[in-house]
Amino acid sequence: MPKQQIHYDVIVIGAGPAGYVSAIRCAQLGLKTACVDNWRNSKLQSSLGGTYLNAGCVSSIALLESAKIYHLLNHEIDSHGIHAENISMDIAQMMQRKDKIIETLSNKIVDIFAHHKISRIHAQAKLLNARQVEITPLDHSAPSIIQAKNIILAAGSSPIDLSCAPIDNEFIIDSTTALSLNSVPKKLGIIGAGVIGLELANIWSRLGSEIILLEAQENFLTLPDQQISREAYRIYTQHGLEMRLGARVVSTKKGHKKVTVEYQDNEGLHCLRVDKLIVASGRKPNTENLAAEEANLMLDENGFVHVDENCRTTLPGVYAIGDLTSLGPMLAHKGIEEGVFVAEQIAGIYAPINYDILPSVIYTEPEIAWVGQTEQALRAIGENIKIGTFPLSAATRSHVMGNPEGLVKIIAHADTDTILGVHIIGAQASELIAEAVLAMEFSACSEDLARTIHAHPTISEALQEAALSLEKRTLHLPVGKLPS
Ligand code: NAD
């Protein structure tokens, strides 16, 4: 039987980016806050930061940085007159570096929690009703109940299981295990050429794996602008990733040392033998067991928590944020903004989020980043648009860096010149997109971007050049070489 009740102003369930940021903002606003999180690292200890920090984005970017250096040393430095011999890789050390980064960042959250006097509870939480949360210690000792005027659900998401490819984390692995392998698989199959599949493919191919991505959809990367997706497809395949589109995996069979994957495409059934198979076929909200049945927390047909535009659930004083809701894509920064938004609402401040201007990034080499609408979506609704593009091969800085792949595309309204979307593939796209986000937040026109002084030489000039190209102008391209 539950043994005690402690009262808070706010209880946050989940300490991923949405949850921990929300807890910190609540505390900054003077609210007595508790944050309950059940993450256990490989040492079975608490580690704040959720999937994003412990087994997702941060791990992925940390490994991609190592993989880029390894690849650079092996393939790209001779032209600089630098010759490296006997390059070797120590995967265990690479993983240790990644784990150290996670530990440092997670400990920082612990420190910020302590500084703001946030109660940190390492336990399994279950919403009992609009005011009460049951917390069960992870050693399964007796649960207790804590109580608050407001409850913020931020329990995140987890990989979708495929019945045709059951995870054993030896041959058929999930994205978490794929970020902790202790050797480089010779031949690596990946189910799903979405964001996660592509990020993992980029890491392991740069470390030496042969990669085959099996993607059920006929079209490659449907979220970004299709011109960018086509360019991405061209570059990735040139870099050695093998992509089989329209290929739906139907069964898998584990052998002694390999796994056989059966997939169906337009031409029929095919077999593929790989050393390891990663399942990266999407994520689902962690709503199973999040609330007691009698709490009557309303979910939609896909298991997302039903919320209004203010992240309010159907229960008074209970909010849901981040990957738990379908109010926008599953992105860490979307969750972070919702965390702040909800904390401020509780404290009586109302500063809503502009979901229309939400940047997306795919951390591959080169990176892909976009904000706003695609050309295809705008044409589909008959919007009168104009388009400017600029190839990074024409930007002085990209050339000097030896990284001239990619392009910047700006879509503006043909009558008002307002920027409606910016799409980038290329080096540092994740950083460049910030300028576009800011421009769009201020309802900038493409002329504003075209007349903004950019340091020369920088990659950011490509944004200015893309805007200039809308006026059939250029600063740095030879006459007659304007991109079409
Ligand atoms: P996703 O939906 O982006 O991609 C999964 C892909 O798997 C889909 O294209 C789907 O068609 C394919 N698929 C499903 N079943 C299949 C089958 N049987 N055979 C072949 N293909 C199959 O999902 P994801 O890549 O797992 O990412 C999940 C979420 O996490 C996304 O919302 C993503 O935006 C987010 N995320 C974002 C980042 C980032 O911001 N960089 C990083 C990681 C994850």
Short mmCIF file of C-alpha atoms and ligand atoms in Angstrom, two decimals:
data_model
loop_
_atom_site.label_atom_id
_atom_site.label_comp_id
_atom_site.label_asym_id
_atom_site.label_seq_id
_atom_site.Cartn_x
_atom_site.Cartn_y
_atom_site.Cartn_z
CA MET A 1 0.00 0.00 0.00
CA PRO A 2 1.21 3.51 -0.75
CA LYS A 3 2.81 4.88 2.40
CA GLN A 4 3.13 8.67 2.27
CA GLN A 5 2.19 11.84 0.41
CA ILE A 6 4.47 14.80 -0.38
CA HIS A 7 3.04 18.00 -1.87
CA TYR A 8 4.61 19.99 -4.72
CA ASP A 9 3.49 22.83 -6.98
CA VAL A 10 4.61 20.82 -10.02
CA ILE A 11 5.60 17.22 -10.68
CA VAL A 12 7.37 16.57 -13.98
CA ILE A 13 7.38 12.97 -15.20
CA GLY A 14 10.46 12.39 -17.37
CA ALA A 15 13.87 14.11 -17.42
CA GLY A 16 14.54 14.22 -21.16
CA PRO A 17 15.07 17.62 -22.80
CA ALA A 18 11.37 18.51 -22.50
CA GLY A 19 11.07 17.37 -18.88
CA TYR A 20 14.31 18.62 -17.36
CA VAL A 21 14.06 22.03 -19.04
CA SER A 22 10.48 22.32 -17.86
CA ALA A 23 11.42 21.40 -14.28
CA ILE A 24 14.21 23.99 -14.30
CA ARG A 25 11.90 26.72 -15.67
CA CYS A 26 9.24 25.85 -13.05
CA ALA A 27 11.83 26.16 -10.28
CA GLN A 28 13.17 29.43 -11.73
CA LEU A 29 9.62 30.75 -11.54
CA GLY A 30 9.45 29.93 -7.83
CA LEU A 31 7.44 26.72 -8.05
CA LYS A 32 8.24 23.81 -5.71
CA THR A 33 9.13 21.15 -8.27
CA ALA A 34 9.85 17.43 -8.40
CA CYS A 35 11.07 15.52 -11.43
CA VAL A 36 10.63 11.75 -11.58
CA ASP A 37 12.72 9.79 -14.07
CA ASN A 38 13.38 6.07 -14.48
CA TRP A 39 16.45 6.05 -16.80
CA ARG A 40 19.17 3.58 -15.76
CA ASN A 41 22.56 3.59 -17.48
CA SER A 42 24.76 0.54 -18.03
CA LYS A 43 25.91 0.82 -14.40
CA LEU A 44 22.23 0.75 -13.38
CA GLN A 45 22.54 4.33 -12.11
CA SER A 46 20.24 7.26 -12.74
CA SER A 47 21.26 9.41 -15.72
CA LEU A 48 19.20 12.51 -16.43
CA GLY A 49 18.71 13.67 -20.04
CA GLY A 50 16.44 10.93 -21.42
CA THR A 51 16.96 9.18 -24.74
CA TYR A 52 18.23 12.38 -26.34
CA LEU A 53 21.28 12.49 -24.05
CA ASN A 54 21.76 8.86 -23.04
CA ALA A 55 21.00 6.93 -26.20
CA GLY A 56 20.07 9.29 -29.00
CA CYS A 57 21.09 12.57 -30.51
CA VAL A 58 24.11 13.34 -28.31
CA SER A 59 25.57 9.82 -28.67
CA SER A 60 24.93 9.94 -32.37
CA ILE A 61 26.64 13.30 -32.87
CA ALA A 62 29.56 12.30 -30.63
CA LEU A 63 30.17 9.17 -32.69
CA LEU A 64 29.68 11.01 -35.98
CA GLU A 65 32.42 13.46 -34.96
CA SER A 66 34.81 10.54 -34.28
CA ALA A 67 33.78 8.82 -37.52
CA LYS A 68 34.37 12.02 -39.50
CA ILE A 69 37.93 12.33 -38.15
CA TYR A 70 38.68 8.69 -38.94
CA HIS A 71 37.29 9.07 -42.44
CA LEU A 72 39.15 12.33 -42.99
CA LEU A 73 42.47 10.81 -41.97
CA ASN A 74 41.92 7.84 -44.25
CA HIS A 75 40.53 9.59 -47.30
CA GLU A 76 40.71 13.34 -47.45
CA ILE A 77 44.01 14.77 -46.20
CA ASP A 78 46.44 13.82 -48.94
CA SER A 79 45.44 16.83 -51.02
CA HIS A 80 46.51 19.05 -48.10
CA GLY A 81 49.99 17.58 -48.39
CA ILE A 82 49.46 15.74 -45.11
CA HIS A 83 50.12 12.04 -45.14
CA ALA A 84 49.04 9.86 -42.25
CA GLU A 85 50.06 6.25 -42.02
CA ASN A 86 48.98 3.33 -39.89
CA ILE A 87 45.69 4.96 -38.91
CA SER A 88 43.93 2.64 -36.50
CA MET A 89 40.69 2.78 -34.62
CA ASP A 90 39.95 1.89 -31.01
CA ILE A 91 36.19 1.50 -30.87
CA ALA A 92 36.20 0.92 -27.11
CA GLN A 93 37.94 4.27 -26.59
CA MET A 94 35.57 5.96 -29.04
CA MET A 95 32.62 4.64 -27.01
CA GLN A 96 34.30 5.71 -23.75
CA ARG A 97 34.65 9.26 -25.11
CA LYS A 98 30.96 9.25 -26.01
CA ASP A 99 30.00 7.87 -22.58
CA LYS A 100 32.14 10.50 -20.85
CA ILE A 101 30.34 13.26 -22.79
CA ILE A 102 27.00 11.81 -21.70
CA GLU A 103 28.13 11.56 -18.07
CA THR A 104 29.41 15.15 -18.03
CA LEU A 105 26.24 16.57 -19.57
CA SER A 106 23.97 14.48 -17.36
CA ASN A 107 25.88 15.58 -14.25
CA LYS A 108 25.38 19.17 -15.33
CA ILE A 109 21.63 18.64 -15.20
CA VAL A 110 22.02 17.14 -11.71
CA ASP A 111 23.92 20.28 -10.65
CA ILE A 112 21.30 22.62 -12.12
CA PHE A 113 18.55 20.63 -10.38
CA ALA A 114 20.43 20.88 -7.07
CA HIS A 115 21.02 24.61 -7.58
CA HIS A 116 17.28 25.15 -8.14
CA LYS A 117 16.30 22.80 -5.30
CA ILE A 118 14.36 20.50 -7.63
CA SER A 119 13.56 17.14 -5.98
CA ARG A 120 15.06 14.44 -8.18
CA ILE A 121 13.31 11.10 -7.84
CA HIS A 122 14.74 8.00 -9.54
CA ALA A 123 11.63 5.84 -9.90
CA GLN A 124 8.82 4.67 -12.15
CA ALA A 125 6.00 7.22 -12.13
CA LYS A 126 2.34 6.62 -12.83
CA LEU A 127 -0.33 9.29 -13.03
CA LEU A 128 -3.14 8.27 -10.66
CA ASN A 129 -5.38 11.31 -11.19
CA ALA A 130 -5.09 15.04 -11.93
CA ARG A 131 -3.22 15.65 -8.65
CA GLN A 132 -1.45 12.44 -7.69
CA VAL A 133 1.48 10.44 -8.99
CA GLU A 134 2.46 7.02 -7.75
CA ILE A 135 6.21 6.48 -7.63
CA THR A 136 7.67 3.00 -7.52
CA PRO A 137 11.39 2.66 -6.76
CA LEU A 138 13.28 0.72 -9.43
CA ASP A 139 14.13 -2.00 -6.88
CA HIS A 140 10.36 -2.60 -6.80
CA SER A 141 10.09 -1.68 -3.14
CA ALA A 142 6.80 -0.26 -1.89
CA PRO A 143 5.38 2.61 -3.95
CA SER A 144 4.49 5.98 -2.49
CA ILE A 145 2.31 8.81 -3.66
CA ILE A 146 3.35 12.39 -4.32
CA GLN A 147 0.92 15.18 -4.98
CA ALA A 148 0.98 18.47 -6.92
CA LYS A 149 -1.30 21.21 -8.20
CA ASN A 150 0.12 20.68 -11.68
CA ILE A 151 1.61 17.66 -13.41
CA ILE A 152 3.69 17.76 -16.58
CA LEU A 153 3.95 14.53 -18.56
CA ALA A 154 7.24 14.35 -20.47
CA ALA A 155 7.89 10.62 -20.70
CA GLY A 156 9.27 10.69 -24.28
CA SER A 157 9.17 7.93 -26.87
CA SER A 158 10.74 4.58 -27.68
CA PRO A 159 11.51 2.61 -30.86
CA ILE A 160 8.61 0.91 -32.61
CA ASP A 161 9.08 -2.85 -32.60
CA LEU A 162 8.71 -4.72 -35.87
CA SER A 163 7.24 -8.18 -35.42
CA CYS A 164 9.18 -9.32 -38.51
CA ALA A 165 12.48 -8.25 -36.93
CA PRO A 166 12.42 -8.96 -33.18
CA ILE A 167 15.25 -7.22 -31.35
CA ASP A 168 17.77 -9.54 -29.68
CA ASN A 169 20.44 -6.82 -29.43
CA GLU A 170 22.99 -9.26 -30.76
CA PHE A 171 22.15 -9.65 -34.44
CA ILE A 172 18.99 -7.56 -34.69
CA ILE A 173 19.60 -4.38 -32.76
CA ASP A 174 17.74 -1.21 -31.85
CA SER A 175 19.09 2.30 -32.30
CA THR A 176 20.36 2.40 -28.68
CA THR A 177 22.55 -0.67 -29.13
CA ALA A 178 23.63 0.62 -32.54
CA LEU A 179 25.26 3.52 -30.68
CA SER A 180 27.22 1.21 -28.36
CA LEU A 181 28.66 -1.51 -30.61
CA ASN A 182 32.11 -2.78 -29.62
CA SER A 183 33.24 -3.58 -33.15
CA VAL A 184 32.54 -2.36 -36.67
CA PRO A 185 30.13 -4.73 -38.44
CA LYS A 186 31.41 -5.72 -41.87
CA LYS A 187 27.99 -5.65 -43.49
CA LEU A 188 25.25 -3.67 -41.78
CA GLY A 189 21.59 -3.69 -42.79
CA ILE A 190 19.31 -0.91 -41.60
CA ILE A 191 15.51 -1.08 -41.70
CA GLY A 192 14.24 2.45 -42.33
CA ALA A 193 15.96 5.28 -44.21
CA GLY A 194 14.41 7.91 -41.93
CA VAL A 195 16.32 10.33 -39.73
CA ILE A 196 17.69 7.69 -37.34
CA GLY A 197 18.53 5.18 -40.07
CA LEU A 198 20.47 7.78 -42.03
CA GLU A 199 22.33 9.13 -39.01
CA LEU A 200 23.43 5.62 -38.00
CA ALA A 201 24.31 4.77 -41.61
CA ASN A 202 26.60 7.80 -41.78
CA ILE A 203 28.43 6.87 -38.58
CA TRP A 204 29.06 3.23 -39.39
CA SER A 205 29.86 3.71 -43.07
CA ARG A 206 32.54 6.26 -42.10
CA LEU A 207 33.95 3.72 -39.67
CA GLY A 208 34.15 1.13 -42.45
CA SER A 209 30.87 -0.84 -42.58
CA GLU A 210 29.20 -1.68 -45.84
CA ILE A 211 25.66 -0.28 -45.45
CA ILE A 212 22.41 -1.35 -47.02
CA LEU A 213 19.32 0.65 -46.09
CA LEU A 214 15.94 -0.98 -46.69
CA GLU A 215 13.17 1.60 -46.91
CA ALA A 216 9.52 0.67 -47.39
CA GLN A 217 8.58 3.96 -49.05
CA GLU A 218 9.24 4.51 -52.76
CA ASN A 219 10.20 8.13 -52.14
CA PHE A 220 13.36 8.99 -50.29
CA LEU A 221 13.11 11.38 -47.30
CA THR A 222 9.67 12.85 -47.68
CA LEU A 223 9.90 15.55 -44.98
CA PRO A 224 12.47 17.98 -46.44
CA ASP A 225 12.00 19.76 -49.75
CA GLN A 226 12.26 17.16 -52.52
CA GLN A 227 15.09 19.00 -54.29
CA ILE A 228 17.15 18.62 -51.10
CA SER A 229 16.10 14.96 -50.74
CA ARG A 230 17.21 14.25 -54.32
CA GLU A 231 20.55 15.92 -53.64
CA ALA A 232 20.89 13.97 -50.38
CA TYR A 233 20.19 10.70 -52.20
CA ARG A 234 22.81 11.53 -54.81
CA ILE A 235 25.46 12.47 -52.24
CA TYR A 236 24.79 9.59 -49.83
CA THR A 237 24.92 6.99 -52.60
CA GLN A 238 28.09 8.60 -53.95
CA HIS A 239 29.52 8.22 -50.44
CA GLY A 240 28.80 4.52 -50.62
CA LEU A 241 25.45 4.06 -48.84
CA GLU A 242 23.31 1.56 -50.69
CA MET A 243 19.64 2.46 -50.58
CA ARG A 244 16.91 0.08 -51.58
CA LEU A 245 13.66 2.03 -51.78
CA GLY A 246 10.20 0.48 -51.93
CA ALA A 247 11.75 -2.40 -49.96
CA ARG A 248 9.52 -3.61 -47.12
CA VAL A 249 11.14 -6.05 -44.74
CA VAL A 250 8.81 -9.01 -44.18
CA SER A 251 10.90 -11.49 -42.21
CA THR A 252 14.26 -12.10 -40.61
CA LYS A 253 16.10 -15.26 -39.65
CA LYS A 254 19.10 -15.45 -37.36
CA GLY A 255 21.88 -17.82 -38.34
CA HIS A 256 25.04 -18.79 -36.53
CA LYS A 257 26.93 -15.60 -37.37
CA LYS A 258 24.65 -13.60 -39.65
CA VAL A 259 21.07 -12.56 -40.05
CA THR A 260 19.06 -13.14 -43.20
CA VAL A 261 16.55 -10.44 -44.10
CA GLU A 262 13.71 -11.05 -46.47
CA TYR A 263 12.19 -7.99 -48.12
CA GLN A 264 9.55 -7.34 -50.74
CA ASP A 265 9.74 -4.77 -53.53
CA ASN A 266 8.04 -4.29 -56.91
CA GLU A 267 10.03 -7.13 -58.37
CA GLY A 268 9.15 -9.66 -55.67
CA LEU A 269 10.87 -11.19 -52.65
CA HIS A 270 14.60 -10.78 -52.03
CA CYS A 271 17.07 -12.05 -49.47
CA LEU A 272 19.95 -10.21 -47.91
CA ARG A 273 22.55 -11.55 -45.46
CA VAL A 274 24.13 -9.07 -43.07
CA ASP A 275 26.30 -9.23 -39.95
CA LYS A 276 23.97 -6.98 -38.01
CA LEU A 277 20.56 -5.49 -38.69
CA ILE A 278 19.45 -2.20 -37.14
CA VAL A 279 15.74 -1.56 -36.76
CA ALA A 280 15.09 2.18 -37.21
CA SER A 281 11.47 2.06 -38.25
CA GLY A 282 10.07 4.95 -36.22
CA ARG A 283 9.28 5.79 -32.60
CA LYS A 284 6.13 5.65 -30.48
CA PRO A 285 5.09 7.75 -27.46
CA ASN A 286 5.77 6.20 -24.03
CA THR A 287 2.16 6.21 -22.93
CA GLU A 288 1.86 2.54 -22.00
CA ASN A 289 1.60 2.41 -18.18
CA LEU A 290 2.03 6.19 -17.93
CA ALA A 291 -1.40 6.66 -16.36
CA ALA A 292 -3.67 4.44 -14.30
CA GLU A 293 -6.83 3.47 -16.16
CA GLU A 294 -9.00 5.29 -13.64
CA ALA A 295 -7.07 8.52 -14.37
CA ASN A 296 -8.93 8.66 -17.70
CA LEU A 297 -6.06 10.34 -19.53
CA MET A 298 -7.25 10.63 -23.13
CA LEU A 299 -4.95 9.23 -25.85
CA ASP A 300 -5.43 9.41 -29.61
CA GLU A 301 -5.60 6.36 -31.88
CA ASN A 302 -1.79 6.31 -32.23
CA GLY A 303 -1.19 6.37 -28.48
CA PHE A 304 -0.23 10.07 -28.27
CA VAL A 305 -1.60 12.05 -25.32
CA HIS A 306 -4.48 14.20 -26.51
CA VAL A 307 -3.67 17.88 -25.89
CA ASP A 308 -4.98 21.27 -26.96
CA GLU A 309 -2.75 23.97 -28.49
CA ASN A 310 -1.54 24.87 -24.99
CA CYS A 311 -0.31 21.32 -24.24
CA ARG A 312 -3.22 20.83 -21.82
CA THR A 313 -4.53 17.29 -21.53
CA THR A 314 -8.16 16.49 -20.81
CA LEU A 315 -7.34 16.43 -17.07
CA PRO A 316 -7.27 19.85 -15.37
CA GLY A 317 -3.73 20.90 -14.38
CA VAL A 318 -2.13 18.04 -16.32
CA TYR A 319 0.04 18.93 -19.33
CA ALA A 320 1.87 16.76 -21.87
CA ILE A 321 4.94 17.85 -23.84
CA GLY A 322 7.64 16.58 -26.18
CA ASP A 323 7.38 13.22 -27.97
CA LEU A 324 4.25 12.30 -25.99
CA THR A 325 2.02 14.50 -28.17
CA SER A 326 1.48 14.90 -31.88
CA LEU A 327 1.70 18.73 -31.64
CA GLY A 328 4.62 18.78 -34.08
CA PRO A 329 7.49 16.39 -34.87
CA MET A 330 9.54 14.39 -32.34
CA LEU A 331 12.36 16.88 -31.92
CA ALA A 332 14.33 17.71 -28.77
CA HIS A 333 14.03 21.47 -29.30
CA LYS A 334 10.26 21.22 -29.79
CA GLY A 335 10.04 19.48 -26.41
CA ILE A 336 12.34 22.07 -24.83
CA GLU A 337 10.17 24.97 -26.00
CA GLU A 338 7.01 23.20 -24.84
CA GLY A 339 8.66 22.62 -21.45
CA VAL A 340 9.24 26.34 -21.04
CA PHE A 341 5.80 27.22 -22.46
CA VAL A 342 3.99 24.98 -19.99
CA ALA A 343 6.09 26.03 -16.97
CA GLU A 344 5.35 29.67 -17.77
CA GLN A 345 1.64 28.98 -18.22
CA ILE A 346 1.56 27.43 -14.75
CA ALA A 347 3.23 30.57 -13.39
CA GLY A 348 0.69 32.80 -15.18
CA ILE A 349 2.80 33.79 -18.21
CA TYR A 350 1.45 33.07 -21.68
CA ALA A 351 4.05 33.00 -24.50
CA PRO A 352 2.90 30.45 -27.09
CA ILE A 353 5.14 28.53 -29.49
CA ASN A 354 5.23 29.20 -33.23
CA TYR A 355 5.14 25.62 -34.52
CA ASP A 356 5.32 26.92 -38.12
CA ILE A 357 8.91 28.06 -37.64
CA LEU A 358 10.49 24.97 -36.17
CA PRO A 359 13.88 23.94 -37.57
CA SER A 360 14.66 20.30 -38.39
CA VAL A 361 18.13 18.84 -38.74
CA ILE A 362 19.49 15.52 -39.94
CA TYR A 363 22.98 15.07 -38.51
CA THR A 364 24.68 13.32 -41.38
CA GLU A 365 27.68 14.25 -43.50
CA PRO A 366 26.72 16.58 -45.11
CA GLU A 367 24.00 17.83 -42.79
CA ILE A 368 20.44 18.59 -43.84
CA ALA A 369 18.44 21.37 -42.20
CA TRP A 370 15.20 23.09 -43.00
CA VAL A 371 12.55 25.43 -41.66
CA GLY A 372 9.14 26.41 -42.96
CA GLN A 373 7.37 24.97 -45.95
CA THR A 374 8.56 22.95 -48.93
CA GLU A 375 8.12 23.93 -52.57
CA GLN A 376 5.92 20.86 -53.07
CA ALA A 377 3.57 21.71 -50.18
CA LEU A 378 3.25 25.33 -51.31
CA ARG A 379 2.57 24.40 -54.94
CA ALA A 380 -0.01 21.86 -53.77
CA ILE A 381 -2.03 24.67 -52.18
CA GLY A 382 -1.53 26.92 -55.22
CA GLU A 383 0.67 29.47 -53.44
CA ASN A 384 2.35 32.00 -55.72
CA ILE A 385 6.02 31.44 -54.93
CA LYS A 386 9.49 32.24 -56.19
CA ILE A 387 12.59 30.19 -55.55
CA GLY A 388 16.26 31.05 -55.12
CA THR A 389 19.06 28.51 -54.87
CA PHE A 390 22.79 28.68 -54.41
CA PRO A 391 25.23 25.77 -54.73
CA LEU A 392 27.78 25.54 -51.93
CA SER A 393 30.37 24.69 -54.57
CA ALA A 394 30.22 28.40 -55.49
CA ALA A 395 30.81 29.61 -51.91
CA THR A 396 34.46 30.54 -51.37
CA ARG A 397 34.58 29.20 -47.81
CA SER A 398 33.10 25.79 -48.65
CA HIS A 399 35.64 25.49 -51.40
CA VAL A 400 38.54 26.33 -49.10
CA MET A 401 37.25 23.80 -46.58
CA GLY A 402 37.23 21.18 -49.32
CA ASN A 403 33.57 20.61 -48.66
CA PRO A 404 31.67 22.06 -51.59
CA GLU A 405 28.73 19.60 -51.65
CA GLY A 406 25.18 20.81 -51.27
CA LEU A 407 22.96 23.82 -51.79
CA VAL A 408 20.77 26.43 -50.12
CA LYS A 409 17.20 26.92 -51.32
CA ILE A 410 14.97 29.82 -50.32
CA ILE A 411 11.28 29.93 -51.09
CA ALA A 412 9.55 33.31 -50.87
CA HIS A 413 6.06 34.55 -51.63
CA ALA A 414 6.03 35.93 -55.17
CA ASP A 415 3.91 38.96 -54.25
CA THR A 416 5.03 39.88 -50.73
CA ASP A 417 8.59 38.49 -50.89
CA THR A 418 8.09 37.00 -47.38
CA ILE A 419 10.32 33.99 -46.77
CA LEU A 420 8.18 30.84 -46.53
CA GLY A 421 10.84 28.15 -46.31
CA VAL A 422 14.61 27.62 -46.27
CA HIS A 423 16.18 24.25 -47.04
CA ILE A 424 19.86 23.43 -46.82
CA ILE A 425 22.08 20.46 -47.47
CA GLY A 426 25.76 20.97 -46.82
CA ALA A 427 28.49 21.55 -44.25
CA GLN A 428 27.22 23.23 -41.08
CA ALA A 429 23.59 23.27 -42.29
CA SER A 430 22.55 22.79 -38.64
CA GLU A 431 24.19 26.11 -37.76
CA LEU A 432 23.19 27.99 -40.94
CA ILE A 433 19.52 27.25 -40.41
CA ALA A 434 19.48 29.46 -37.30
CA GLU A 435 19.77 32.56 -39.48
CA ALA A 436 16.79 31.46 -41.55
CA VAL A 437 14.76 30.70 -38.40
CA LEU A 438 15.47 34.17 -37.03
CA ALA A 439 14.67 35.82 -40.36
CA MET A 440 11.34 33.99 -40.55
CA GLU A 441 10.51 34.75 -36.88
CA PHE A 442 10.84 38.43 -37.82
CA SER A 443 8.73 37.87 -40.98
CA ALA A 444 11.70 38.83 -43.13
CA CYS A 445 11.52 39.17 -46.90
CA SER A 446 14.14 37.59 -49.11
CA GLU A 447 15.36 41.13 -49.84
CA ASP A 448 16.12 41.59 -46.12
CA LEU A 449 18.39 38.55 -46.27
CA ALA A 450 19.89 39.68 -49.58
CA ARG A 451 20.77 43.10 -48.12
CA THR A 452 22.12 41.76 -44.80
CA ILE A 453 25.92 41.97 -44.72
CA HIS A 454 27.52 38.54 -44.35
CA ALA A 455 31.16 38.12 -43.44
CA HIS A 456 33.28 37.03 -46.35
CA PRO A 457 34.35 34.33 -46.75
CA THR A 458 31.81 32.30 -44.74
CA ILE A 459 29.42 29.50 -45.60
CA SER A 460 26.57 31.74 -44.41
CA GLU A 461 27.06 33.83 -47.55
CA ALA A 462 25.30 31.02 -49.40
CA LEU A 463 22.06 32.14 -47.70
CA GLN A 464 22.57 35.71 -48.88
CA GLU A 465 23.43 34.45 -52.35
CA ALA A 466 20.33 32.25 -52.47
CA ALA A 467 18.26 35.31 -51.55
CA LEU A 468 20.08 37.42 -54.16
CA SER A 469 19.44 34.79 -56.80
CA LEU A 470 15.72 35.54 -56.40
CA GLU A 471 16.55 38.93 -57.90
CA LYS A 472 18.79 37.33 -60.53
CA ARG A 473 21.82 38.80 -58.76
CA THR A 474 24.99 37.40 -57.27
CA LEU A 475 27.97 38.78 -55.37
CA HIS A 476 30.55 36.15 -56.02
CA LEU A 477 29.63 34.04 -59.01
CA PRO A 478 31.22 34.78 -62.38
CA VAL A 479 28.86 36.66 -64.76
CA GLY A 480 26.59 34.30 -66.64
CA LYS A 481 26.94 31.61 -63.95
CA LEU A 482 23.84 32.39 -61.94
CA PRO A 483 22.28 29.21 -60.61
CA SER A 484 19.05 28.45 -62.42
P1 NAD B 1 11.15 7.84 -39.28
O1 NAD B 1 9.68 7.75 -39.27
O2 NAD B 1 11.82 9.12 -39.62
O3 NAD B 1 11.75 6.72 -40.29
C1 NAD B 1 11.43 5.35 -40.21
C2 NAD B 1 11.39 4.77 -41.61
O4 NAD B 1 11.27 3.36 -41.51
C3 NAD B 1 10.20 5.25 -42.41
O5 NAD B 1 10.67 5.90 -43.58
C4 NAD B 1 9.43 3.98 -42.73
O6 NAD B 1 8.89 3.98 -44.03
C5 NAD B 1 10.51 2.89 -42.61
N1 NAD B 1 9.98 1.54 -42.31
C6 NAD B 1 9.08 1.20 -41.35
N2 NAD B 1 8.84 -0.15 -41.37
C7 NAD B 1 9.62 -0.67 -42.36
C8 NAD B 1 9.83 -1.99 -42.89
N3 NAD B 1 9.18 -3.10 -42.40
N4 NAD B 1 10.70 -2.15 -43.92
C9 NAD B 1 11.37 -1.09 -44.42
N5 NAD B 1 11.19 0.18 -43.96
C10 NAD B 1 10.34 0.40 -42.94
O7 NAD B 1 11.59 7.33 -37.84
P2 NAD B 1 13.01 7.33 -37.13
O8 NAD B 1 14.12 7.55 -38.09
O9 NAD B 1 13.02 6.06 -36.34
O10 NAD B 1 12.92 8.58 -36.16
C11 NAD B 1 11.88 8.65 -35.17
C12 NAD B 1 11.60 10.07 -34.75
O11 NAD B 1 12.68 10.60 -34.02
C13 NAD B 1 11.35 10.99 -35.93
O12 NAD B 1 10.25 11.81 -35.63
C14 NAD B 1 12.61 11.80 -36.01
O13 NAD B 1 12.39 13.10 -36.53
C15 NAD B 1 13.07 11.85 -34.55
N6 NAD B 1 14.52 12.01 -34.49
C16 NAD B 1 15.06 13.21 -34.84
C17 NAD B 1 16.43 13.36 -34.84
C18 NAD B 1 17.01 14.69 -35.23
O14 NAD B 1 16.38 15.71 -35.00
N7 NAD B 1 18.19 14.73 -35.82
C19 NAD B 1 17.27 12.31 -34.53
C20 NAD B 1 16.68 11.10 -34.19
C21 NAD B 1 15.31 10.96 -34.18
#
